[in-house]
Tab-separated table of C-alpha atoms in Angstrom:
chain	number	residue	atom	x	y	z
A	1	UNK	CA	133.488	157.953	20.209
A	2	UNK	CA	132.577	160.703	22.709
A	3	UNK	CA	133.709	164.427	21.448
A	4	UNK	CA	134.034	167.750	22.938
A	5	UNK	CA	130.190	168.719	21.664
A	6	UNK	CA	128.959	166.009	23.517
A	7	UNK	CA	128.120	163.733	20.778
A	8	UNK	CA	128.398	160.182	20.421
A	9	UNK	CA	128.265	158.423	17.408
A	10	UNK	CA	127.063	154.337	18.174
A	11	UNK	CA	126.498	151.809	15.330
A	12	UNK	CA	124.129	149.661	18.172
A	13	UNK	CA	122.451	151.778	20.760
A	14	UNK	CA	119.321	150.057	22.787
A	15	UNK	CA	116.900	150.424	25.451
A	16	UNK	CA	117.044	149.229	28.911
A	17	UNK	CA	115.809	145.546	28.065
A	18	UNK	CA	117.512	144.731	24.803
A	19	UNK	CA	114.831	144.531	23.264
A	20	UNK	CA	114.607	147.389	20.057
A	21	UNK	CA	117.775	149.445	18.761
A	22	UNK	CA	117.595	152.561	18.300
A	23	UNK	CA	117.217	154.094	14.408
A	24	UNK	CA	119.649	156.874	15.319
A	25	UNK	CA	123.214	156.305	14.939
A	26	UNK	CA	123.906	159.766	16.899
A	27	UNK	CA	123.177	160.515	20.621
A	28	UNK	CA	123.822	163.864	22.066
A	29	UNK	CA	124.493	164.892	25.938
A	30	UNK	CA	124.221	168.448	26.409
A	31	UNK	CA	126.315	169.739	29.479
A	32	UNK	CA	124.157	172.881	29.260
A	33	UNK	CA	120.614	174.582	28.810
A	34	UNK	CA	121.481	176.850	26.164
A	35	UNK	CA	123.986	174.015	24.328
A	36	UNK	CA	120.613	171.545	24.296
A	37	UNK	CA	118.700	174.803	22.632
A	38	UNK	CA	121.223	175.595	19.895
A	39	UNK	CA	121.130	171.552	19.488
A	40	UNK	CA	117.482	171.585	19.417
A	41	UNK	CA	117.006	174.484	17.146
A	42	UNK	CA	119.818	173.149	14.846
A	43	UNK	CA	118.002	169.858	14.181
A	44	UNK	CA	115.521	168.778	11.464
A	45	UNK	CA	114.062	165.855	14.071
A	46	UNK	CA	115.080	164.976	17.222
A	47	UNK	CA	113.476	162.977	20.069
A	48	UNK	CA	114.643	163.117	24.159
A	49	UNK	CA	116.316	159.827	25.525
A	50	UNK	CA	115.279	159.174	29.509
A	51	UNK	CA	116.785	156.125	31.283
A	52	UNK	CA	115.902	153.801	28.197
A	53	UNK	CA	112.912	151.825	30.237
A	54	UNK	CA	110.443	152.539	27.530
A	55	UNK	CA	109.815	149.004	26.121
A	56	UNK	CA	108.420	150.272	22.727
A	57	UNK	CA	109.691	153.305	20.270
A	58	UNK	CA	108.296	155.953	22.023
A	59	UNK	CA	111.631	157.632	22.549
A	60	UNK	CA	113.382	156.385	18.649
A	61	UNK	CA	113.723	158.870	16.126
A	62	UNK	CA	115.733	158.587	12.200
A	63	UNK	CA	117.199	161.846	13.460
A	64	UNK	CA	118.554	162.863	16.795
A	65	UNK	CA	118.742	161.368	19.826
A	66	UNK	CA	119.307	163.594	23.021
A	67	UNK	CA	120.336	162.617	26.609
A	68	UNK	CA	119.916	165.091	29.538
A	69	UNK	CA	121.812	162.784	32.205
A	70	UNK	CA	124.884	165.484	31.396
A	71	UNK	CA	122.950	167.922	33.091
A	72	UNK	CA	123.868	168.844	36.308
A	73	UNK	CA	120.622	167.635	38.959
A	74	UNK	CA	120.388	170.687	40.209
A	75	UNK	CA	118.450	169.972	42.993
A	76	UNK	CA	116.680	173.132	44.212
A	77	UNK	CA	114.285	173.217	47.191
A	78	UNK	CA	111.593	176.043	47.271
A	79	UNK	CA	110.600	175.486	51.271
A	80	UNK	CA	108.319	178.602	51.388
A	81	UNK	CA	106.159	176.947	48.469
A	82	UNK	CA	107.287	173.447	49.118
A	83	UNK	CA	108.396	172.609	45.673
A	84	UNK	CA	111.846	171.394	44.491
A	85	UNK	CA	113.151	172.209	41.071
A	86	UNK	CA	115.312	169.526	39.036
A	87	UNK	CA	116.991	169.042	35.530
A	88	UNK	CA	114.527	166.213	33.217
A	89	UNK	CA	117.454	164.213	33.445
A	90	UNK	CA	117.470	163.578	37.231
A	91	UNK	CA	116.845	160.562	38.504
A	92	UNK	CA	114.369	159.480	40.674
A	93	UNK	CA	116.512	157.655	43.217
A	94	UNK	CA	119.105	160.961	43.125
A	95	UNK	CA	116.470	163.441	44.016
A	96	UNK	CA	114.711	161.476	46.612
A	97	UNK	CA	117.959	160.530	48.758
A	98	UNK	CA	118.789	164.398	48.641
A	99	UNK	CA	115.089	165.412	49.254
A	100	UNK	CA	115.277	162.816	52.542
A	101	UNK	CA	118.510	164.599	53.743
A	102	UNK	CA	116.910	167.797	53.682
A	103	UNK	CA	113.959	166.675	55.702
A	104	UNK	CA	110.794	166.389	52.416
A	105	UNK	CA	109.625	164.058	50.294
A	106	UNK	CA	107.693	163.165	47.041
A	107	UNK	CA	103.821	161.569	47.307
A	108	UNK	CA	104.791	158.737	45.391
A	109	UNK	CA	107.975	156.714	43.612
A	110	UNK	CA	107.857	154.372	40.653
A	111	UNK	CA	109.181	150.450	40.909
A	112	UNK	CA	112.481	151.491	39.471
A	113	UNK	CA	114.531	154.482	41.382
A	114	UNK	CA	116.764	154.740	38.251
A	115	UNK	CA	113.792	155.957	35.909
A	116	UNK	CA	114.582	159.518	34.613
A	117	UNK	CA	112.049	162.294	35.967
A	118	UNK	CA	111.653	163.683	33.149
A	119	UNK	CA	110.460	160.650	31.258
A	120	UNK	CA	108.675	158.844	33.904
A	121	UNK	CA	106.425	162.181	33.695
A	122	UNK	CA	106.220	162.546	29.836
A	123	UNK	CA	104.825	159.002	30.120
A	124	UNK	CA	102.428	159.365	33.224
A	125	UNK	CA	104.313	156.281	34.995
A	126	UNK	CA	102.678	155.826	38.430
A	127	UNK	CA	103.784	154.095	41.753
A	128	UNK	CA	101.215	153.425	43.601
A	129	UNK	CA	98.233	154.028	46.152
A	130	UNK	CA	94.171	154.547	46.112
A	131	UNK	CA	94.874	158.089	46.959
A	132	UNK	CA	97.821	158.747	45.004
A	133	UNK	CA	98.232	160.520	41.758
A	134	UNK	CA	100.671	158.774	39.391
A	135	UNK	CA	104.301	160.992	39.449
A	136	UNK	CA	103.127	163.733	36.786
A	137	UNK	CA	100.495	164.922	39.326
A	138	UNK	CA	103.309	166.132	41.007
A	139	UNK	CA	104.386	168.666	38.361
A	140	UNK	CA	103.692	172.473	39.453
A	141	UNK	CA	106.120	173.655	36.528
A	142	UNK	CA	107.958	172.887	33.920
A	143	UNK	CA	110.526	173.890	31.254
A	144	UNK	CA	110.293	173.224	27.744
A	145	UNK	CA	112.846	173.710	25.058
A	146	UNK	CA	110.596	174.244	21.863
A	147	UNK	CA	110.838	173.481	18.224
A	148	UNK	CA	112.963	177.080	17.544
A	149	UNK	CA	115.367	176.253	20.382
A	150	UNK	CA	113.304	179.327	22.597
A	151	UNK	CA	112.302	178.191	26.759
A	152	UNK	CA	108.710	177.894	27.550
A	153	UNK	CA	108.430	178.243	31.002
A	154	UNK	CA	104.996	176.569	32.052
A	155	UNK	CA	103.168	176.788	35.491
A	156	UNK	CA	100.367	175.093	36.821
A	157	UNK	CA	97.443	177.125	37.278
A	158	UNK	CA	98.862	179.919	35.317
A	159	UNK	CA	99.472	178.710	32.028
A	160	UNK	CA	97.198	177.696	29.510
A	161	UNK	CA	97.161	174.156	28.442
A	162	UNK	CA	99.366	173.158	31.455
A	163	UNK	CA	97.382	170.299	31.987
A	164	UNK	CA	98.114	169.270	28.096
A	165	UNK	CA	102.350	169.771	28.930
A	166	UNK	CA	102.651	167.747	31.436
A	167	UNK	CA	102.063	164.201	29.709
A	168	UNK	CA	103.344	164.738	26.855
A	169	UNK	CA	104.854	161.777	25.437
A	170	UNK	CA	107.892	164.003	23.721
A	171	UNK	CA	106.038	166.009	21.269
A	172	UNK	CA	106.058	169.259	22.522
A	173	UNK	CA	109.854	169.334	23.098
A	174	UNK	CA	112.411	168.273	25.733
A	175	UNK	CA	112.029	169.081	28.976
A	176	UNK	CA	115.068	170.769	30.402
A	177	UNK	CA	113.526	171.148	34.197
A	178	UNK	CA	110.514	170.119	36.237
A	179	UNK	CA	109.138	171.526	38.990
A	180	UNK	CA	107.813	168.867	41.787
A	181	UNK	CA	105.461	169.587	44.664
A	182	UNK	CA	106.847	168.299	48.372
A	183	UNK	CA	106.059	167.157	51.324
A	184	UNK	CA	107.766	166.877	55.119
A	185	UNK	CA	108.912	163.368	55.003
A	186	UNK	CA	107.953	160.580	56.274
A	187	UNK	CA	108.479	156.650	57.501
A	188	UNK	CA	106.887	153.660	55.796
A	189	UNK	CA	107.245	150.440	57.167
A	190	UNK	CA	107.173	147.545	53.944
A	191	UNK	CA	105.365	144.245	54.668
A	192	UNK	CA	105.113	141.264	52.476
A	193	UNK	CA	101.832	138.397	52.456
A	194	UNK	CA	102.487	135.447	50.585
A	195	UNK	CA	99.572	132.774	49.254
A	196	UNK	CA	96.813	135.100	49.581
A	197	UNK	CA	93.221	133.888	48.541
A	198	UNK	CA	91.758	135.332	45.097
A	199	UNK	CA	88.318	134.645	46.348
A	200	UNK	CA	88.947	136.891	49.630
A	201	UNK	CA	91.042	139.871	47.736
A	202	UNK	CA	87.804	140.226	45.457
A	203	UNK	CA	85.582	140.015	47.723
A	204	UNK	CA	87.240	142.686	49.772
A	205	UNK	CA	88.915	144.386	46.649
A	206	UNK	CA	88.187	148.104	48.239
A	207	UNK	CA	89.496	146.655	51.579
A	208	UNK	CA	92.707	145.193	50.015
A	209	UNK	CA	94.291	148.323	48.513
A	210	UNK	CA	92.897	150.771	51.067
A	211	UNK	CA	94.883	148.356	54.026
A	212	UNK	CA	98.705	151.002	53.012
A	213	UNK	CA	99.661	153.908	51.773
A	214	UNK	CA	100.421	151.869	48.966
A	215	UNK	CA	99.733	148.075	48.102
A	216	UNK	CA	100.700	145.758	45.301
A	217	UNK	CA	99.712	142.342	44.578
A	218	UNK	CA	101.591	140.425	42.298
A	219	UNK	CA	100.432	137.123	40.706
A	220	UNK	CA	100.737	135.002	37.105
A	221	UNK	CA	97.135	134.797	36.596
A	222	UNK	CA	96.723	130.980	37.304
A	223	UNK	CA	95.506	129.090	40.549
A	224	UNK	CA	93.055	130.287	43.160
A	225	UNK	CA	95.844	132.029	45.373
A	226	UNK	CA	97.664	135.734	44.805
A	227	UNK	CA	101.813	134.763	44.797
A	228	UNK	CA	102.304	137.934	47.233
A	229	UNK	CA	100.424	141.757	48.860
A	230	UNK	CA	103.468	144.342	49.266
A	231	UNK	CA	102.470	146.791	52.137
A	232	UNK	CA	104.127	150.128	52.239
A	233	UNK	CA	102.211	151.814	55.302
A	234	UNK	CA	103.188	155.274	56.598
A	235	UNK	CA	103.917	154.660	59.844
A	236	UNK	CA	102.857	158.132	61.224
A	237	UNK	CA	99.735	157.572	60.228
A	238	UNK	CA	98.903	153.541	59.356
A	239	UNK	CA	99.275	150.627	61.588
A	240	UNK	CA	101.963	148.295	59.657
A	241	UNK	CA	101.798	145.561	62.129
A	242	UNK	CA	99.481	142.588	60.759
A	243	UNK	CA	99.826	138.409	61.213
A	244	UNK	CA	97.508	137.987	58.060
A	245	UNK	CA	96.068	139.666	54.835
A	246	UNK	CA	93.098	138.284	53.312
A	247	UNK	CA	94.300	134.428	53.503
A	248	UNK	CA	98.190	135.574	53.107
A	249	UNK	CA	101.004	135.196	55.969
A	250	UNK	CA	103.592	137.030	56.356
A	251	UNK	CA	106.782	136.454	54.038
A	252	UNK	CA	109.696	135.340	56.713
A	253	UNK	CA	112.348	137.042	54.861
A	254	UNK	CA	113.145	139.204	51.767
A	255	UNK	CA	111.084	138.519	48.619
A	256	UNK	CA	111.226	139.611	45.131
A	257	UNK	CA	108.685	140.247	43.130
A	258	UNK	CA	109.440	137.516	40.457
A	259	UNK	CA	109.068	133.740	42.385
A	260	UNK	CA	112.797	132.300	42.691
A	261	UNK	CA	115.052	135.356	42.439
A	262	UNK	CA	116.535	137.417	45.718
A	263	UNK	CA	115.385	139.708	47.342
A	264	UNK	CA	118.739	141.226	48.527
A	265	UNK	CA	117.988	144.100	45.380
A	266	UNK	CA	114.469	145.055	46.449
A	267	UNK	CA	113.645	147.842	48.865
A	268	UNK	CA	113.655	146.869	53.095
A	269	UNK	CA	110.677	144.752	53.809
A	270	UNK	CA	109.729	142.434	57.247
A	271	UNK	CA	107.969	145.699	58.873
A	272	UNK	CA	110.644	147.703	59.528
A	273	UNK	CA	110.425	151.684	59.157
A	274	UNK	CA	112.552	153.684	57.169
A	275	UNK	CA	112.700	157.100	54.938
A	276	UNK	CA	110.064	156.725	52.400
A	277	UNK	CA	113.094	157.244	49.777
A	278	UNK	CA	113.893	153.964	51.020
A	279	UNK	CA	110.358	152.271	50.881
A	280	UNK	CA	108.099	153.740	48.512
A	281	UNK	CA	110.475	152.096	45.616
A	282	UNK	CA	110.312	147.790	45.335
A	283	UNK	CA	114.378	147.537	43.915
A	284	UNK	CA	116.601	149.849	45.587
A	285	UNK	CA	118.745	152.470	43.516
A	286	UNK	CA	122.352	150.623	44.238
A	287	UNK	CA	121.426	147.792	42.733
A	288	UNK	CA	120.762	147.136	38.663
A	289	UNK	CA	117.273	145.300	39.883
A	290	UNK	CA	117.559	142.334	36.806
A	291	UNK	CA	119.765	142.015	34.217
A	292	UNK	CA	116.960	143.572	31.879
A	293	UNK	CA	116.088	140.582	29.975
A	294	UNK	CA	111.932	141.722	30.412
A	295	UNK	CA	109.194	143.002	28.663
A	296	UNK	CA	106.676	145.085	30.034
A	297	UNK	CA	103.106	145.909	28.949
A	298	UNK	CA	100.205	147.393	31.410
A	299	UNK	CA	97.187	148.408	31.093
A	300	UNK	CA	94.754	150.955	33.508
A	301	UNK	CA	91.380	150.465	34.205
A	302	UNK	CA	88.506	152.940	35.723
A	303	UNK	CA	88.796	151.786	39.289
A	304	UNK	CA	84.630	150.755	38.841
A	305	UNK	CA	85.378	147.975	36.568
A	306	UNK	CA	88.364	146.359	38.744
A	307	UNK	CA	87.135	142.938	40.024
A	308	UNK	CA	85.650	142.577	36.531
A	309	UNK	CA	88.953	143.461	34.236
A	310	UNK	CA	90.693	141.082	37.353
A	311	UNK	CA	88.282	137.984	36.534
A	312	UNK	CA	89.161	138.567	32.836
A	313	UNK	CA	93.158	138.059	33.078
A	314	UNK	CA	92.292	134.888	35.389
A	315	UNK	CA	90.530	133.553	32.517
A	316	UNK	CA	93.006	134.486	30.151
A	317	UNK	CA	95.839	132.444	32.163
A	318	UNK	CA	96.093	129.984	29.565
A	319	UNK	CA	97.645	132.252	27.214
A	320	UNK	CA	99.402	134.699	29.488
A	321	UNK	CA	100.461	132.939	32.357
A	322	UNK	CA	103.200	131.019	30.267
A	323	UNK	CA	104.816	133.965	28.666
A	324	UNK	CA	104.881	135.827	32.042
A	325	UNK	CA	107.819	136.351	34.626
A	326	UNK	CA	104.924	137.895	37.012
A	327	UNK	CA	102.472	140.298	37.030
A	328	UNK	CA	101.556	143.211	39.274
A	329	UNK	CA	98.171	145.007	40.613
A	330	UNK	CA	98.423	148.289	41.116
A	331	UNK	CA	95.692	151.609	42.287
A	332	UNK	CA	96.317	155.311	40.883
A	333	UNK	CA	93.834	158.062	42.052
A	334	UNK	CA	92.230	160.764	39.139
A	335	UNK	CA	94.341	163.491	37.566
A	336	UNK	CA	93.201	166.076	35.472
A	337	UNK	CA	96.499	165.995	32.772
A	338	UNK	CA	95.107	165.009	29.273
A	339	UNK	CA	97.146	161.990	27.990
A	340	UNK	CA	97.449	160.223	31.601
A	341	UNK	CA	95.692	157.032	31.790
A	342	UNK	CA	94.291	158.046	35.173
A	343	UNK	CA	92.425	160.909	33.620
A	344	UNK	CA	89.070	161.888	35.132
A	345	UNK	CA	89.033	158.325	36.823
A	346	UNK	CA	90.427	156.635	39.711
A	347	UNK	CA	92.388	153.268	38.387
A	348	UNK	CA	94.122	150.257	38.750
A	349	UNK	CA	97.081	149.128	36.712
A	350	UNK	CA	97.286	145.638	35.236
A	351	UNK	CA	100.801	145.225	34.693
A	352	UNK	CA	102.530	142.633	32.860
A	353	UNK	CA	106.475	141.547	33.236
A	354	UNK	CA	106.718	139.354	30.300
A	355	UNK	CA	109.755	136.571	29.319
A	356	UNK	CA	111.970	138.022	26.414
A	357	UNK	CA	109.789	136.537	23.702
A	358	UNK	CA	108.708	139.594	21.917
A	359	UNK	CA	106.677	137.569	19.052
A	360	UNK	CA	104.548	135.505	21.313
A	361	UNK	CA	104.079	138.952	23.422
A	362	UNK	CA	102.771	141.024	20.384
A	363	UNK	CA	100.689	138.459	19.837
A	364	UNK	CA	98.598	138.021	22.562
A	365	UNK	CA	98.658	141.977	23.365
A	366	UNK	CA	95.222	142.517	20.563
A	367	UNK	CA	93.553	139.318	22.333
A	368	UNK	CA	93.758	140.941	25.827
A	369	UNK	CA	93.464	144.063	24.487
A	370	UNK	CA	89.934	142.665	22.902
A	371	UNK	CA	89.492	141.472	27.054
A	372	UNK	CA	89.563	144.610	28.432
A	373	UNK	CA	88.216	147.061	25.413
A	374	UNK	CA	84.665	146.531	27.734
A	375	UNK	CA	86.450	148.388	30.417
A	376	UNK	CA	87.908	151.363	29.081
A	377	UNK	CA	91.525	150.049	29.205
A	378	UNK	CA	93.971	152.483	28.658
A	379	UNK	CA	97.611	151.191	28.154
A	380	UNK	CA	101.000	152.618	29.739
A	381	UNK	CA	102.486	154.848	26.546
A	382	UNK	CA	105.869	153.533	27.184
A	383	UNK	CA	105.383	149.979	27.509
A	384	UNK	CA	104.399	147.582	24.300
A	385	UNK	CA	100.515	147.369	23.661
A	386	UNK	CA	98.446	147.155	19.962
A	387	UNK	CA	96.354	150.050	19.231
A	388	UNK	CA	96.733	152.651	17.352
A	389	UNK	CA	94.894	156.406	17.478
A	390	UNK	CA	91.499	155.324	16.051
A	391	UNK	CA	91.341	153.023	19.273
A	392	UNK	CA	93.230	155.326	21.655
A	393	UNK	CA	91.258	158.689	20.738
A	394	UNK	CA	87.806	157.701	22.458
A	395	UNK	CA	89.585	157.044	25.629
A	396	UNK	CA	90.413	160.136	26.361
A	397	UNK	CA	88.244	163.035	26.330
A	398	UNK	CA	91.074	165.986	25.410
A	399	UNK	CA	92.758	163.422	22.697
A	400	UNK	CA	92.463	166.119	19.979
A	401	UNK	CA	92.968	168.840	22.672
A	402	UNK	CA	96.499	167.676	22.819
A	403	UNK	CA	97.050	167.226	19.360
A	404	UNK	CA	96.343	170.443	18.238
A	405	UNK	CA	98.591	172.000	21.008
A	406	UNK	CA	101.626	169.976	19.565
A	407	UNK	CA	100.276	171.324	16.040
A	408	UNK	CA	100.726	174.614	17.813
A	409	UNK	CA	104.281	173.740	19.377
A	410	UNK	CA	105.686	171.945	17.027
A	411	UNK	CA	103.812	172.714	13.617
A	412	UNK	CA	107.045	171.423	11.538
A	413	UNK	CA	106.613	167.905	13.438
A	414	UNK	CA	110.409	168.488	14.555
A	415	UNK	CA	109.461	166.036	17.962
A	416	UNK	CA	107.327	163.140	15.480
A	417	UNK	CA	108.475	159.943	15.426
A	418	UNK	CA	106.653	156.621	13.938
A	419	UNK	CA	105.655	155.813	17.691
A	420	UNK	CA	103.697	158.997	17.743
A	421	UNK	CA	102.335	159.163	14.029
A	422	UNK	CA	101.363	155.641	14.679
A	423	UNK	CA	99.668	155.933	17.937
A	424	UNK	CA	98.985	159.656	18.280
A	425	UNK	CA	98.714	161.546	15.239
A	426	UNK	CA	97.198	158.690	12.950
A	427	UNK	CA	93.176	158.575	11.847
């Protein structure tokens, strides 16, 4: 039932894969700014609802649920300081075909062009390159709807704490806008190696992910070859022509990343340039790239420890390879934004696209979890992984930085949720 407030009332909401409902049984869509702050200030708890990716309860609440895809885009480009200006609720797929058309461009896209900006930030989800900040790095300013329904209007550089805002995982408030740096655009040219050899790719790790602007390798963990090297190269500034990478040949037609399944949804490949708005992404933003029937977890690692944390998901194949649809490698450069995995430290991303068997995946997450503790693992906060805040806090050095600021912003705990008193707010 949809009514003139913009409220729907749902006895079975989920996420994006199926896999948790949601505790609320009421989701709001706000056409407006000030209609989300009177809804805001007139609730007791609520929590913002992105594109429903998040494969945990990061976004659930017992109270409110809110949705800003009612909001118009907005899409405003700032060419004189080469920043655009969007609504949280834009998606990523939206705002880089208009960006393209006017001539600029983001650093970086996530797998997924239907991901919501807003959450994809609040999250610190990534894309992909050595020299590439995960998305939030992009954030120059943002607006926040607080606790009490007021705007605060944060700016990087300016505003105190900015660097605590920009991750923030929901708890400060919803975000109504962001504020993106940009870039002229550019062409990237997508290769794909198949059968690569795991003895050359570690050898040459640096080599490997240095060879594009941005390069995945996806694998299950078992053999002594890598299934396949994606190689988005800017081809303004990269050479994207190759006849081998590191043992692998060149993939004869389109490939997706999962063995067996099309590649008619995934993003141009065989060489050939295009906008980066068409490249940067793996599934392209016409297409619904599975049916959702996934799991995700994924965990990043202080780029010094990478060949290491590698060698220890070979030799936990036994137990992961059989519950996996495929895995992917990944590289993120340092940020400075408290509650990003990629804080202070260059990383790579261990990523892990699991079958729909949620008990089997919960339990193996503590025994690689126990794998990678030696290397400072720090998991994706919207994808499912084990700890909880006594094992999160030492990973990050502004931890208690950034709880105290929600203290601050949200002393009433308006914005909590089990997720975050779990894995946040918990001793």
């Amino acid at each position: 039932m949809v009514s003139g407030a913009g409220t729907e009332l749902h006895t079975e909401e989920f996420n994006w894969a199926g896999n948790l409902r949601y505790a609320a049984a009421e989701v709001r869509k706000p056409a407006t700014v000030p209609a989300l702050q009177d809804l805001v200030a007139g609730a007791s708890r609520l929590r913002a609802l992105g594109s429903r990716h998040s494969f945990n309860r990061i976004a659930d609440t017992d109270g409110v649920l809110v949705s800003l895809e009612h909001l118009a885009p907005a899409i405003d480009v700032d060419a004189a300081n080469m920043t655009v200006t969007v609504s949280g609720g834009t998606r990523y797929g939206t705002l880089a075909a208009e960006l393209q058309r006017q001539g600029y461009a983001l650093h970086n896209l996530a797998s997924l062009p239907h991901i919501s900006v807003a959450g994809a930030v609040a999250t610190a989800t990534h894309g992909s390159g050595d020299r590439n900040g995960n998305l939030a790095t992009a954030v120059a300013g943002l607006e926040l709807v607080t606790a009490d329904g007021g705007i605060l209007a944060a700016r990087r550089g300016e505003t105190p704490d900015f660097d605590g805002m920009v991750v923030s995982l929901g708890a400060l408030g919803v975000v109504s806008s962001l504020t993106l740096d940009i870039e002229p655009a550019f062409p990237v040219a997508q290769t794909v190696f198949e059968d690569l050899s795991w003895e050359q790719v570690l050898e040459n790790f640096d080599g490997v992910t240095s060879s594009a602007y941005s390069v995945s390798l996806f694998t299950d963990w078992s053999g002594d070859r890598v299934g396949q090297a994606w190689l988005k190269a800017r081809t303004d500034a990269e050479a994207a022509e190759r006849t081998s990478f590191f043992g692998g040949i060149p993939a004869t037609d389109a490939r997706h990343p999962i063995p067996g399944v099309s590649g008619s949804t995934c993003t141009q490949q065989l060489g050939v340039p295009g906008p980066w708005s068409d490249r940067l992404a793996h599934f392209r933003m016409e297409f619904t790239p599975s049916k959702g029937d996934e799991l995700q977890s994924e965990y990043l690692v202080p780029r010094e420890h990478a060949v290491d944390a590698i060698q220890a998901m070979r030799r936990l194949s036994p137990l992961v390879t059989p519950l996996l649809l495929v895995s992917e490698i990944r590289t993120m450069a340092a940020d400075s934004l408290w509650l990003s995995p990629n804080y202070g430290t260059d990383s790579i991303g261990l990523h892990l696209t699991w079958r729909q068997d949620q008990p089997a995946v919960e339990a193996a997450l503590p025994v690689i979890e126990a794998e990678l503790a030696p290397f400072g693992a720090r998991p994706h906060w919207g994808k499912l992984f084990d700890g909880g805040a006594a094992r999160l806090a030492p990973l990050y050095p502004r931890f208690a930085d950034f709880k105290a600021l929600a203290g601050r912003l949200d002393p009433e705990g308006k914005f909590r949720n089990g997720f975050l008193d779990t894995k946040v707010f918990g001793s």
